[in-house]
CSV table of C-alpha atoms in Angstrom, one decimal:
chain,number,residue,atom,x,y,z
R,264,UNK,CA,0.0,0.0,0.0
R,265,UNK,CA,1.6,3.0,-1.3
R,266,UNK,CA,1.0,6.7,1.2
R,267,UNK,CA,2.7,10.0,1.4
R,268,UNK,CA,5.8,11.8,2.8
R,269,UNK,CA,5.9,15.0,4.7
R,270,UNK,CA,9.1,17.3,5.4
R,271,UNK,CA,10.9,21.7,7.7
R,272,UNK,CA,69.0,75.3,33.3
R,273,UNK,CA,75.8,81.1,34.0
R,274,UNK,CA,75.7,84.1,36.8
R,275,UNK,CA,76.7,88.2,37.7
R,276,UNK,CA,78.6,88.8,40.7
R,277,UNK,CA,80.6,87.9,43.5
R,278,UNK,CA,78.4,86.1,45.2
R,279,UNK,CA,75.4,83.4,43.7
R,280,UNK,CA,72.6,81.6,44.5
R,281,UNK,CA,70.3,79.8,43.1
R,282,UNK,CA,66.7,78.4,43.5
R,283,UNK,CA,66.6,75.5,41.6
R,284,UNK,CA,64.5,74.4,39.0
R,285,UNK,CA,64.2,71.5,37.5
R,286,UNK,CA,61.9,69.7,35.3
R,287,UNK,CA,58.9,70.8,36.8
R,288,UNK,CA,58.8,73.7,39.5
R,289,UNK,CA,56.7,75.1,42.1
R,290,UNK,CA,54.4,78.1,43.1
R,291,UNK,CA,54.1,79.5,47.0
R,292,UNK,CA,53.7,76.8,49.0
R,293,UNK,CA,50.0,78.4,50.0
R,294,UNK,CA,49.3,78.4,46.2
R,295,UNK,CA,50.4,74.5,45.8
R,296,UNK,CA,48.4,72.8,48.4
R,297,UNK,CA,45.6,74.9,47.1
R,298,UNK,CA,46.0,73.5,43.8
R,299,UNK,CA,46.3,69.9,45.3
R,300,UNK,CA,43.5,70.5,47.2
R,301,UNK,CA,40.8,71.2,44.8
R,302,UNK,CA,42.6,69.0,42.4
R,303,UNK,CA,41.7,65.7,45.2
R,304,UNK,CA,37.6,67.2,44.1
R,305,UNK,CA,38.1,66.5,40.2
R,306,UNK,CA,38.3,62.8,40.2
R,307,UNK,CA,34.4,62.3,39.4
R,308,UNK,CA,35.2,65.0,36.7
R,309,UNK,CA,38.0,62.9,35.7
R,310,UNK,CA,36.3,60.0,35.9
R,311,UNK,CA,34.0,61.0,32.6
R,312,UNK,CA,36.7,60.6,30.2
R,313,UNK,CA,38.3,57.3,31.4
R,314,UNK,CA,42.1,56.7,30.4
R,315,UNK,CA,44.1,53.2,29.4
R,316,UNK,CA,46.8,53.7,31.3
R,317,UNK,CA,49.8,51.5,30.2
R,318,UNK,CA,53.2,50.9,31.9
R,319,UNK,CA,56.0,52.7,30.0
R,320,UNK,CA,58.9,54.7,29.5
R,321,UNK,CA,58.0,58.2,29.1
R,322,UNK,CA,59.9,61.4,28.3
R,323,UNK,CA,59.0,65.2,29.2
R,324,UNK,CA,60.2,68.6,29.3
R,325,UNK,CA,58.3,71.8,31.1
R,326,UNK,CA,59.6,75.6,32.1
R,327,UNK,CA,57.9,77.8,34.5
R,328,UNK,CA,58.9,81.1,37.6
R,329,UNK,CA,61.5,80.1,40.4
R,330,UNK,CA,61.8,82.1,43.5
R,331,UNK,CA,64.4,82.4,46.1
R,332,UNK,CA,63.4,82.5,49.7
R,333,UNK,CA,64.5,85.2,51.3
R,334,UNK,CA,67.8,84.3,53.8
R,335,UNK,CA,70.4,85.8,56.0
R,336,UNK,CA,74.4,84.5,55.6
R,337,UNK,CA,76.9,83.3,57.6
R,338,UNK,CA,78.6,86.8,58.6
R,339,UNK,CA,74.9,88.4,58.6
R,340,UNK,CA,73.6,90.4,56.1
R,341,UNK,CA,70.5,89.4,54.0
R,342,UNK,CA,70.1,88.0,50.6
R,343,UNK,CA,66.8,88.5,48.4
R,344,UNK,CA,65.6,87.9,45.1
R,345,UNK,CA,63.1,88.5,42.8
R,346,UNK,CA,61.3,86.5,40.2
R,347,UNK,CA,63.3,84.0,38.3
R,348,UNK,CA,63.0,80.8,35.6
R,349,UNK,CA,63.7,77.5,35.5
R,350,UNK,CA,63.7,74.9,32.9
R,351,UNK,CA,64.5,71.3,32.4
R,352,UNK,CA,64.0,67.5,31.1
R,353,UNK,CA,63.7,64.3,32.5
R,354,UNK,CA,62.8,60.7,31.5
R,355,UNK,CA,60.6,58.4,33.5
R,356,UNK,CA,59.1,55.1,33.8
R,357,UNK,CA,54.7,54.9,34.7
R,358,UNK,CA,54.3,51.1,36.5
R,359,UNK,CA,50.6,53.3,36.7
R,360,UNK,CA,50.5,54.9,40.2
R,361,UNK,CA,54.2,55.1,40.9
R,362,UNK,CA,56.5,56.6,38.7
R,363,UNK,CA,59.9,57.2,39.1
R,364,UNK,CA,62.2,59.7,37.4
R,365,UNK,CA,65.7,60.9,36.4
R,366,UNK,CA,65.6,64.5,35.9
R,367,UNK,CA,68.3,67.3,35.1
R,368,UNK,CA,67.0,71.4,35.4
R,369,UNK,CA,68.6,74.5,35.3
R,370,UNK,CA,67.4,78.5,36.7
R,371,UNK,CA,68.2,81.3,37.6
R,372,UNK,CA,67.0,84.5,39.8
R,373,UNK,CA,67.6,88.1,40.2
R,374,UNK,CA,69.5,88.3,43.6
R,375,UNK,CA,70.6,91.3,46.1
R,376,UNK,CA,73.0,90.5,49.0
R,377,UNK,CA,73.8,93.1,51.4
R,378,UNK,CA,76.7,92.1,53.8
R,379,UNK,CA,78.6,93.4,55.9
R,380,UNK,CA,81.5,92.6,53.5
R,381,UNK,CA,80.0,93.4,50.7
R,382,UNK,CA,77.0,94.3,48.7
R,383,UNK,CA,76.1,93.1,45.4
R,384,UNK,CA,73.0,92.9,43.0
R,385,UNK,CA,73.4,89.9,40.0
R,386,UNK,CA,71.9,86.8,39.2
R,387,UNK,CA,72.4,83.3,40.6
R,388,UNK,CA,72.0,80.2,39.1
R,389,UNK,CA,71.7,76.5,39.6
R,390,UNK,CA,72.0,73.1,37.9
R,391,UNK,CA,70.7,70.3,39.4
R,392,UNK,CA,70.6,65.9,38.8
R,393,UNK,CA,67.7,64.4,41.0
R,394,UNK,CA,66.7,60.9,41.2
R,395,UNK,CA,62.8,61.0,41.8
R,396,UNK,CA,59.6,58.8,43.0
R,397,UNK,CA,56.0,60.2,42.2
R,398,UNK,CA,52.6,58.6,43.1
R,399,UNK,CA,49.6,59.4,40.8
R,400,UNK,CA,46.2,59.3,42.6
R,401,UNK,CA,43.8,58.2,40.1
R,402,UNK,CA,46.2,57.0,36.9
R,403,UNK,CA,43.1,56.2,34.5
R,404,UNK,CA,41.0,59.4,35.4
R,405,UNK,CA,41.5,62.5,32.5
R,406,UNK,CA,42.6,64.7,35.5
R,407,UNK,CA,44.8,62.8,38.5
R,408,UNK,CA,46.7,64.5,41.5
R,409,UNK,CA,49.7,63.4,42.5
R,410,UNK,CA,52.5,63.8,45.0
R,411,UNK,CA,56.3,63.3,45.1
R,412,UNK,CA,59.9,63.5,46.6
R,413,UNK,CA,63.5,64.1,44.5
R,414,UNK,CA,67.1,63.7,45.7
R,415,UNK,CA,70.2,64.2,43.9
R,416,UNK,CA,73.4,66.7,43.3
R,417,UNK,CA,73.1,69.9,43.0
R,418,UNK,CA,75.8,72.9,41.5
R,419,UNK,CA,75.2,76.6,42.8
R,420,UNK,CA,76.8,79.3,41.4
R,421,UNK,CA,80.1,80.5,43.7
R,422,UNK,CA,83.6,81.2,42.5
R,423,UNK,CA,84.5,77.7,41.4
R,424,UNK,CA,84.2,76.4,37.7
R,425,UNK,CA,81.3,74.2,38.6
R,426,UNK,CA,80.4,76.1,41.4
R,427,UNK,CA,79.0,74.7,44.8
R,428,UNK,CA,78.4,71.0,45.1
R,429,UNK,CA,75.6,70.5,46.9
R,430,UNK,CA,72.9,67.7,48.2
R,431,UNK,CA,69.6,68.7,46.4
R,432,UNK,CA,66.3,67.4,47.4
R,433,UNK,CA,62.8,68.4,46.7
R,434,UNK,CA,58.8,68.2,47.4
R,435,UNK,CA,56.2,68.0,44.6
R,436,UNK,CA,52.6,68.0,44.3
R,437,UNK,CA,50.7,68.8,40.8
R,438,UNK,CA,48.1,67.8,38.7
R,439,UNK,CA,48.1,65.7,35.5
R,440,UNK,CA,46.0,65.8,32.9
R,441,UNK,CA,46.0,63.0,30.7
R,442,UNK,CA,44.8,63.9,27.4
R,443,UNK,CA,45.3,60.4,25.9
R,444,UNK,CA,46.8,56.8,27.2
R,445,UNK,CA,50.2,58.4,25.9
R,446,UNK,CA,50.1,62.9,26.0
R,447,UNK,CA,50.2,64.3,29.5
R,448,UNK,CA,50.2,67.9,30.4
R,449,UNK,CA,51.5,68.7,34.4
R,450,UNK,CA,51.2,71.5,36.4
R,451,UNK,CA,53.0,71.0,39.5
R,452,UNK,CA,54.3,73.0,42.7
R,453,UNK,CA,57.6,72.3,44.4
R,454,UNK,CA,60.2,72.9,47.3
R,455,UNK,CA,63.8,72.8,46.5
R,456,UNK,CA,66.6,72.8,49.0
R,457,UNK,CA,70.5,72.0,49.2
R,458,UNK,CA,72.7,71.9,51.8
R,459,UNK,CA,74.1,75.4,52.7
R,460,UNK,CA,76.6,76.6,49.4
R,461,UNK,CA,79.6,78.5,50.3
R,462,UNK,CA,80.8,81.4,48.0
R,463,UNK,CA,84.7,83.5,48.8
R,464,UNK,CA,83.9,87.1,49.5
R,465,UNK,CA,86.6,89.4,50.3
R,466,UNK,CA,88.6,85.9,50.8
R,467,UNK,CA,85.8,85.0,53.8
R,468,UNK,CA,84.2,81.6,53.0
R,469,UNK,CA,80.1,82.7,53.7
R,470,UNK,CA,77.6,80.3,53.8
R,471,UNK,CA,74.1,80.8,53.5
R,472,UNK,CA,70.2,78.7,53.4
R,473,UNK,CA,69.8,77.7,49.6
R,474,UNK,CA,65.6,77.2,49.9
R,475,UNK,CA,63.5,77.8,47.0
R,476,UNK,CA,60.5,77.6,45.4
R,477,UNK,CA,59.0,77.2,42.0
R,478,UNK,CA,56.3,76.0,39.6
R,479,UNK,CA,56.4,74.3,36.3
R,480,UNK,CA,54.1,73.8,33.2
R,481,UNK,CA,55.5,70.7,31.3
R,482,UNK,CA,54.5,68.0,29.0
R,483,UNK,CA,55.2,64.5,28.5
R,484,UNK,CA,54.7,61.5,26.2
R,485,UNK,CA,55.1,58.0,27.0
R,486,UNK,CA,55.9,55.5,24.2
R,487,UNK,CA,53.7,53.2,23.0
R,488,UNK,CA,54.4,49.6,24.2
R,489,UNK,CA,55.1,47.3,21.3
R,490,UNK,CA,52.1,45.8,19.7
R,491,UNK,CA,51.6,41.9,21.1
R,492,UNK,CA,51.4,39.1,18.6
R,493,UNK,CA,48.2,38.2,17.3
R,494,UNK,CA,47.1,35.3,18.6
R,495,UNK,CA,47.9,32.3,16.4
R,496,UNK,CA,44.4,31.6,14.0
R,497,UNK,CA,42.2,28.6,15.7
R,498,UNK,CA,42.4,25.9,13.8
R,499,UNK,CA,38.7,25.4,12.1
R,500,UNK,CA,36.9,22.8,13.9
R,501,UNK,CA,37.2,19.6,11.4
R,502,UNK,CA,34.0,18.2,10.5
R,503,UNK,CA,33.8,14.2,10.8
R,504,UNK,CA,34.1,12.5,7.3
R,505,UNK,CA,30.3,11.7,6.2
R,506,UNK,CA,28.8,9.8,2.9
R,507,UNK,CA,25.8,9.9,1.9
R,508,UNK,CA,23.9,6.6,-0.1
R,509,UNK,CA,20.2,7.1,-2.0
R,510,UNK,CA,17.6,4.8,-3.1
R,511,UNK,CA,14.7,4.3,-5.5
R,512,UNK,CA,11.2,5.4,-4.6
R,513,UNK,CA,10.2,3.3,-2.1
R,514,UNK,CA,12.7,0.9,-1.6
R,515,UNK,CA,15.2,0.2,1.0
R,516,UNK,CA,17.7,-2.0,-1.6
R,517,UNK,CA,21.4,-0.8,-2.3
R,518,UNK,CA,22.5,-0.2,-5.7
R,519,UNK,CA,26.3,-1.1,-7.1
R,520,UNK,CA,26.9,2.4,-6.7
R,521,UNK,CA,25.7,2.7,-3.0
R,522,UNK,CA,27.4,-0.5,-2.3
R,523,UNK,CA,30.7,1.5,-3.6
R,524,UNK,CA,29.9,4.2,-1.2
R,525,UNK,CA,29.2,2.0,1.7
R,526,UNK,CA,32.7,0.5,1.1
R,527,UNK,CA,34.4,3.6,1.2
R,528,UNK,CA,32.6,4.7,4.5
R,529,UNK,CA,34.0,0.9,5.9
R,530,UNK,CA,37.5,2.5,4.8
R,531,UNK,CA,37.2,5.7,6.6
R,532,UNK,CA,36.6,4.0,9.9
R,533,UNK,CA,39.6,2.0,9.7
R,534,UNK,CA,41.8,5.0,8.5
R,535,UNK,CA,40.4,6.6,11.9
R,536,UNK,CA,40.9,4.1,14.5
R,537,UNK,CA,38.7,3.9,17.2
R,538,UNK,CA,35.6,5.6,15.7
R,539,UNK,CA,31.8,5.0,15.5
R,540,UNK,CA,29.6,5.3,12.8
R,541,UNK,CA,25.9,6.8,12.5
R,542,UNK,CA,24.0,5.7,9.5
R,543,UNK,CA,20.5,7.8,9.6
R,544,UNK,CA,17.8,7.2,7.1
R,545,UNK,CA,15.6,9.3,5.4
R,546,UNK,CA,12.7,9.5,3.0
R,547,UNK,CA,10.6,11.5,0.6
R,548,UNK,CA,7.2,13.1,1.6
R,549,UNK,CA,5.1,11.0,0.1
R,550,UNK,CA,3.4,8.2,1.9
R,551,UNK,CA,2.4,8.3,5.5
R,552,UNK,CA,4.6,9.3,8.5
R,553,UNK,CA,4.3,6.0,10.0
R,554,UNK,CA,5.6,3.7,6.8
R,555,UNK,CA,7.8,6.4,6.3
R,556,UNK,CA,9.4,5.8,9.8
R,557,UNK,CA,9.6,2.1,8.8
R,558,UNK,CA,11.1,2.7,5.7
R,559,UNK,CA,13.9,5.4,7.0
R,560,UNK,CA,15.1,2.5,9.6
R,561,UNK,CA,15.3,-0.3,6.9
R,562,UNK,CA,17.4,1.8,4.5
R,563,UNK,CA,19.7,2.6,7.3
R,564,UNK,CA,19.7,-0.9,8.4
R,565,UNK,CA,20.3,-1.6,5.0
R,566,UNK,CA,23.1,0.6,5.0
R,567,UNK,CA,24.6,-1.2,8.6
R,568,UNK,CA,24.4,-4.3,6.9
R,569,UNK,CA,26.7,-3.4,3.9
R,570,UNK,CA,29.3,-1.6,6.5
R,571,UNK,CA,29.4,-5.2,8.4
R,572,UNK,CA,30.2,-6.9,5.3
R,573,UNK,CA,32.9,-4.3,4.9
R,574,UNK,CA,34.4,-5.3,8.0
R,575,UNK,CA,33.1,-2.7,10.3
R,576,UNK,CA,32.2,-4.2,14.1
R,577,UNK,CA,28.0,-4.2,14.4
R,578,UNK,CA,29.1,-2.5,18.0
R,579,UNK,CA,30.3,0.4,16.1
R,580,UNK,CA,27.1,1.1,14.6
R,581,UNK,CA,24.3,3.4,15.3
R,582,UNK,CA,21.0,3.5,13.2
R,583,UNK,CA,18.7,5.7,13.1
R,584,UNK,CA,15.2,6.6,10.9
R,585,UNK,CA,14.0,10.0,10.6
R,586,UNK,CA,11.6,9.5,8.5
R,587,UNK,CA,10.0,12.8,6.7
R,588,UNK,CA,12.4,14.5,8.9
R,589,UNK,CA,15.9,16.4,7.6
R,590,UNK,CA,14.5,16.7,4.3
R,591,UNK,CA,17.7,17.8,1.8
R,592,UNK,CA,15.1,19.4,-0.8
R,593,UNK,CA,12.2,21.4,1.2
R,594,UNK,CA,9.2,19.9,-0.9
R,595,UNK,CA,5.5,20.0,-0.2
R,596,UNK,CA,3.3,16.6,1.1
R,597,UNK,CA,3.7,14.0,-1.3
R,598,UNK,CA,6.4,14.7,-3.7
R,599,UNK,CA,8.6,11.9,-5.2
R,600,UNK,CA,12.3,13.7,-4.4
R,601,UNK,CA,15.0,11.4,-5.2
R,602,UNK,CA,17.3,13.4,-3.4
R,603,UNK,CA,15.5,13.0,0.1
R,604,UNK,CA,15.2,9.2,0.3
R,605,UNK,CA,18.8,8.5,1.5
R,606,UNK,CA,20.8,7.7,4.4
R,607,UNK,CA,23.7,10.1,6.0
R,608,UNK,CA,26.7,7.7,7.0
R,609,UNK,CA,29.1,9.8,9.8
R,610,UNK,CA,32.3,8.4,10.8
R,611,UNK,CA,33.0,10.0,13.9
């Protein structure tokens, strides 16, 4: 009975000093912690344009006002200056949030000493080498405060080729902006002292309090780290070898040419080892679902069969019938499509 199938940094004068400057400088001390202060309140503001920061090396330069604080000398006397400059350079590594630095500055400032050897007005200068270790606040925030400490050498102008060699050390605090993961623009405020120079006047060795203060405008740019390696391409997931067998209309018999298929299915198990095998059958729409069923799971049975005779252990396969199901040309109810009675053989 026959149914259907369905399918879906020089100097005047006897006598210099210097205030220091160096890669960054500093305003009034009043003024800096100001500064710092109201800088501590941006970090919400900063917090809207969010940074990548990376560890690097970084580069920077800045200039910016120095000033001399005001001191007496050894033999008495007085010694006061006026507004002065201060430039410098310095490279740095950012492990993000520490930093440290090796920076070298130079300044000078208008100076009067009155002594009671001698009185003078000129210009002092010093040149300065300091080690340095900064902490930024908020590193991936647009705007981040930070704080920091510098030791080093210093060279104050006196009568000697080099002039005064000193211990340098200094105070920072400043404000960062980050305008991308590798421009920053700084604005910091700093204290700068030495141990007391000594300068020959009127053959008298006079010492005297070398404290300064100063602020600096600077930029910097860290360098790009190097790009990492792609990561090697994933290997395409390999899908198991498969064959596929078909059969006249409403028959579950293998021809010579399925038997040929079958055969090389047999050989692709034993090329893969240990390995099962699905054999699923299918048929067309027409006829009804339930002799369609039947007719699915004698074709793949069929198919078993033949892969047995090819050697291949009856453990090793699975059958299954699908029926109308899986259809490989979408056809309405009861259409003779040769291509949809078959049966899928997977080695897997």
């Amino acid at each position: 009975m026959r149914g259907r199938e369905r399918g879906k940094p020089n100097s005047r004068g006897p006598c210099r000093v210097f205030l220091d400057s160096v890669a960054g400088g500093a305003w009034p001390m009043k003024k800096a912690v100001s500064i710092i202060a109201a800088a501590i309140l941006l970090p919400s503001v900063g917090q809207a344009q969010e940074i990548n920061p990376l560890p690097g090396l970084y580069v920077g330069a800045g200039g910016g006002l120095a000033w001399f604080l005001n001191t007496s000398t050894s033999i008495g006397g007085s010694i006061t200056s006026s507004t002065g400059w201060g430039v410098g350079g310095l490279i740095g590594y950012d492990f993000v949030g520490p930093r440290i630095e090796l920076e070298v500055a130079y300044g000078r400032v208008p100076i009067t000493a009155s002594t009671p050897l001698a009185n003078f007005t000129g210009t002092a200068g010093q040149l300065q080498i300091m080690g340095k270790v900064l902490y930024d606040f908020f590193p991936a925030s647009a705007f981040t405060p930070y704080v920091g400490a510098g030791a080093g050498i210093g060279f104050v102008d006196s009568n000697t080729a080099l002039g005064s060699t000193v211990f340098a050390y200094q105070g920072i605090v400043g404000l960062g902006w980050n305008v991308d993961s590798q421009w920053r623009i700084a604005l910091e405020g700093r204290y700068i002292g030495t141990t007391n120079p000594s300068v020959s006047i009127g053959g008298t060795n006079v010492t005297y309090s070398n404290n300064n203060f100063a602020t600096i405008l600077g930029a910097q740019y860290k360098f790009a780290p190097p790009a990492a390696a792609p990561p090697p391409p994933s290997a395409a997931p390999v899908a198991p070898p498969s064959f596929m067998v078909f059969f006249d209309w409403d028959s579950s018999r293998l021809s010579q040419a399925s038997l040929n298929v079958v055969k090389q299915a047999a050989d692709a198990y034993r090329a893969k080892g240990n390995a099962r095998i699905t054999a699923t059958g299918h048929t067309d729409t027409s006829g009804s679902d339930q002799y369609n069923m039947a007719l699915s799971l004698r074709r793949a049975n069929a198919v078993k069969d033949a892969l047995i005779r090819n050697g291949v252990p009856a453990t090793a396969i699975a059958v299954i019938g699908r029926g109308e199901q899986g259809l490989l040309v979408q056809t309405g109810d009861n259409v003779r499509e040769p291509q949809n009675r078959r049966v899928e053989i997977v080695v897997q």
